[in-house]
Each structure stands twice: as structure tokens, then as C-alpha cells.
XYZ file of C-alpha atoms in Angstrom:
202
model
C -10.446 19.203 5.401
C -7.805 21.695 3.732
C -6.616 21.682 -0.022
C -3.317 20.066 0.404
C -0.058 18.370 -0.767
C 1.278 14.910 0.692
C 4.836 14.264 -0.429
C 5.052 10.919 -0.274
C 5.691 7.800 -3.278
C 2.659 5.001 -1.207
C 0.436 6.148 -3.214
C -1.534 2.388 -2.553
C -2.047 3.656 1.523
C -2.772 6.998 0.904
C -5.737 5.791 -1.535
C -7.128 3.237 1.368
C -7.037 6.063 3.714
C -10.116 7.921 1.418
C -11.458 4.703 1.262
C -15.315 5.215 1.751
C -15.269 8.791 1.693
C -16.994 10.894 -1.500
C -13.865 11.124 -2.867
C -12.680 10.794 -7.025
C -9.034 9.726 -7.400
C -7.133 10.321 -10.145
C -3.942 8.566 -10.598
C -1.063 9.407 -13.687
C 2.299 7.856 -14.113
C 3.047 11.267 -16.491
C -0.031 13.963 -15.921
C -0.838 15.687 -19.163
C -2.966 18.896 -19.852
C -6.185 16.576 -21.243
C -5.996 14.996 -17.732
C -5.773 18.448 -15.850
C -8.961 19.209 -17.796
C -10.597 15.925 -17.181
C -10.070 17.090 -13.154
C -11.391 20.549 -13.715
C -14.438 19.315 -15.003
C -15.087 16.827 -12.427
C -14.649 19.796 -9.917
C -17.287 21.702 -11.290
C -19.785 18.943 -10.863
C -22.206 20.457 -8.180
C -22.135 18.953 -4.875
C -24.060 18.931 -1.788
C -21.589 17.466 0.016
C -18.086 17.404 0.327
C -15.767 15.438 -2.187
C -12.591 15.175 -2.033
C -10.768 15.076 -5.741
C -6.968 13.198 -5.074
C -4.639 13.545 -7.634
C -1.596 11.433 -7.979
C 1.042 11.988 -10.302
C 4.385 10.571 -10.574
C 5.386 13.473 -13.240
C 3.157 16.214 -14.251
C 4.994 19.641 -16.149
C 4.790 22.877 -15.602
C 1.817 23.535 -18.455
C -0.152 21.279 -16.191
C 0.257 22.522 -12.562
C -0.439 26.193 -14.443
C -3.671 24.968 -15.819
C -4.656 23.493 -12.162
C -3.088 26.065 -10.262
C -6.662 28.389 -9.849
C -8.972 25.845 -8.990
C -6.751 24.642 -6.143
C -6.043 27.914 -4.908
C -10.227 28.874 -5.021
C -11.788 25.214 -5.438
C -15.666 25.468 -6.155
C -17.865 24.758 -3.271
C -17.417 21.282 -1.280
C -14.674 20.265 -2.812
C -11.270 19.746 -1.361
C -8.310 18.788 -3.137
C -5.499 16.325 -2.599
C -2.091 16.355 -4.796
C 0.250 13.224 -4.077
C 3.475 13.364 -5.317
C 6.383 11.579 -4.584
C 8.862 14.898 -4.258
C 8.542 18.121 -3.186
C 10.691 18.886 -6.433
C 7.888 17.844 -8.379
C 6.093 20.901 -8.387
C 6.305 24.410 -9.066
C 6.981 27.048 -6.280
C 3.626 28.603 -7.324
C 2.175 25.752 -6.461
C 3.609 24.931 -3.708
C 2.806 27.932 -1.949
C -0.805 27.781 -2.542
C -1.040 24.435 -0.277
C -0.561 22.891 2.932
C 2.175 20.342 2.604
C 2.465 17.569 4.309
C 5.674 15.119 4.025
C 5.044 11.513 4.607
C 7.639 8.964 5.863
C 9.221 6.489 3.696
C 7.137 4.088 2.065
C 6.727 0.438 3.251
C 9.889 -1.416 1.912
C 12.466 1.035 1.839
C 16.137 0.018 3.411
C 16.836 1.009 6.761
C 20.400 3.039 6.098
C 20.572 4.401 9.290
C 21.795 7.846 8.329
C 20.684 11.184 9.253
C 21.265 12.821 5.546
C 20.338 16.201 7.542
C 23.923 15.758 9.752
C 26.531 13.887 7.853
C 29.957 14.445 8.474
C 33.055 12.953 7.298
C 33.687 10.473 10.003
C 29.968 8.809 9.392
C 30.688 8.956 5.519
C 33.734 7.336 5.910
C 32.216 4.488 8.384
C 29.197 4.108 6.375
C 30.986 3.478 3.076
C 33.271 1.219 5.016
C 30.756 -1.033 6.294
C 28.837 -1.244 2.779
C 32.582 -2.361 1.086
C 33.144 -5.259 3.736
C 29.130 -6.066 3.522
C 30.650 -6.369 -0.475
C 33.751 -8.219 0.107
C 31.625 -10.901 1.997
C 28.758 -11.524 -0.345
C 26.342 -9.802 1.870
C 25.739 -6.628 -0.942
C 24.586 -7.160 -4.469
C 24.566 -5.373 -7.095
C 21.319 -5.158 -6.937
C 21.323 -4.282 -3.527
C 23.788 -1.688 -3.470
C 21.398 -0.309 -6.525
C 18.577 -0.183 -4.356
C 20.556 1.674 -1.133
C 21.914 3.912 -3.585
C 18.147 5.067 -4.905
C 17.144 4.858 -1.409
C 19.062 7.456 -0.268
C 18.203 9.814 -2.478
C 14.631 9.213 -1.930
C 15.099 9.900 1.473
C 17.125 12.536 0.592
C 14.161 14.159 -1.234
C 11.357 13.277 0.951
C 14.006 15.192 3.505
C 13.818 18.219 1.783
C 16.919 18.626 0.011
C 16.463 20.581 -3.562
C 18.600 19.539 -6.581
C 19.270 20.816 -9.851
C 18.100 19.025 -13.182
C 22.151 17.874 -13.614
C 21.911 17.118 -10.207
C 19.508 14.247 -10.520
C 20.815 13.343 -13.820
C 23.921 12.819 -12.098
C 21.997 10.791 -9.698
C 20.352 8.600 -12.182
C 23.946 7.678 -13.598
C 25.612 6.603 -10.092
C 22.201 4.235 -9.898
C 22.732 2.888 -13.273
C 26.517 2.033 -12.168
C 26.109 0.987 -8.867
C 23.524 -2.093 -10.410
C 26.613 -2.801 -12.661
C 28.926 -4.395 -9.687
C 30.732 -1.302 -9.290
C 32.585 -0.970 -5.505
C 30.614 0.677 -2.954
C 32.622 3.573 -2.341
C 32.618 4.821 -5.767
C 29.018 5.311 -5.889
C 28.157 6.041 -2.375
C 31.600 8.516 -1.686
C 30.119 11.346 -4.082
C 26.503 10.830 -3.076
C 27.204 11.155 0.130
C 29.929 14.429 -0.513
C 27.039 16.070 -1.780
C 24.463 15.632 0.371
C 26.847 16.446 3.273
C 27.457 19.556 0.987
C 24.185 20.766 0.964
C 23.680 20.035 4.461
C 25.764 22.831 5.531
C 24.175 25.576 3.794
């Protein structure tokens, strides 16, 4: 096995997948620098056969992937690491580079939207935003719902391989908050969409 990244946010299938291997998982909603140390140390445990150390993080900062960043590019003997985390914007390009990566699918649950993000144009905008206002109209969209589709797509979005800035996915985080506040359809899905389809093109 290689030293490697899986983008993905299942973190519950990935860990049945190393299920009955030598393997130590370590699992963070926010990954500080105490926990960084607390995996360094359990690297340097001798081995005579391979483990396999998995670390999943929902967040971890920059002081943290810099304090991991030398034992996953020269891990001690017979041990392989695994870093799960649910976007590619997650970690630093330093780290990055040092790692195979490996992009999951979506995770178990998600909403089919049926759009390629990848190859939007205006005429599939327009329809898609369409069909989610008479799905509205018609009591076939919650709030709720329309909450959901909207993070959805930008998980997809992500897991895609679009980049955003910081205001970016602040901006993102308000059109969620609004759309879960019975807001029409097309005002939170319109500019989503614009700017993925922006991005697209470059």
C-alpha cells in the first residue's frame, strides 16, 4: 500500500474497509497540533509488520498538516498512512503534493441533481432552476429540501474539483442558511449555479 489521500466525507465505509487489518484510526471533527503529536508518536512505535495509521479530519489548520507533513512524506518503516478528508480544499498544496490522491464518489444519501457541474451552460441552468421552482409551487420542495440540494451541490462541486476562495465558501454558507429559510429556488440556486458555470470555463 502507498501513503495516500481519499477525498471523500463516508468516513463510516472507509473505516470498515481497514476493518481487520493492523491498522490505528484516528478520527477529529477539528485536528489540533496535540493530536498531530499523538499520531507521530504512534508512528514511531516499531513494527514488524505493516500498519496502516488513518487519519480523519473534518478540519485540521495549516500548523497541523506542517507538523505531519515529514512523516508522511518519509513514514518510518511499515507504516503507511491514510488522510481522509472530505475536500481537496482541506489541505495545503504542500501536502497535497506529497500524496497519492484519490477522490471518492458521493457519500451514501446524497440527492441525485442530475447535473454535470463540470459542463453547465445557460440553457441547463435555466431548466434546472425551473424545474426546482414548479417542484416549489407544488409542495414537492421544502425548505429543508431545497437546503439540502443547495449543500449538495457544492459538495459535489468540491469532491469535483472545483477550488474556492475563503469568501467564496462564506458566500456559500449564507445562500444555505437562506435557502432553509423558504426563500424561492431561483434566488439561491441562480448564483450558485452562475458561478460554478463560471469557473467551469476557465
Amino acid at each position: 500500500m502507498q501513503n495516500k489521500i481519499i477525498i471523500s466525507s463516508d468516513f463510516e465505509s472507509i473505516k470498515a474497509e481497514f476493518a481487520g487489518k493492523n491498522v490505528r484510526i484516528f478520527e477529529y471533527e477539528n485536528m489540533l497540533l496535540d493530536d498531530a503529536k499523538g499520531v507521530i508518536a504512534e508512528a514511531y512505535i516499531a513494527e514488524y509488520e505493516q500498519k496502516n495509521i488513518v487519519i480523519m479530519a473534518k478540519k485540521l489548520g495549516a500548523e497541523v498538516q506542517n507538523s505531519l507533513l515529514k512523516i508522511l512524506e518519509e513514514p518510518p518503516k511499515n507504516i503507511v498512512f491514510t488522510l481522509i478528508v472530505p475536500s481537496k480544499n482541506t489541505l495545503l498544496p504542500t501536502v497535497r503534493s506529497r500524496l497519492m490522491l484519490e477522490v471518492r464518489s458521493r457519500a451514501k444519501g446524497r440527492c441525485e441533481h442530475g447535473l454535470d457541474l463540470w459542463r453547465i451552460d445557460l440553457k441547463s441552468l435555466g431548466e434546472f432552476v425551473k424545474a426546482q421552482r414548479e417542484l416549489k409551487e407544488n409542495g414537492k420542495l421544502s425548505a429543508l429540501e431545497l437546503s439540502k440540494l443547495v449543500g449538495d451541490i457544492i459538495c459535489d462541486a468540491l469532491d469535483s474539483g472545483f477550488v474556492f476562495s475563503t469568501d467564496e465558501l462564506e458566500y456559500f454558507k449564507k445562500l444555505s442558511y437562506i435557502s432553509a429559510l423558504n426563500t424561492a429556488p431561483e434566488y439561491v440556486l441562480t448564483p450558485l449555479l452562475l458561478l460554478l458555470m463560471k469557473k467551469s470555463k476557465r
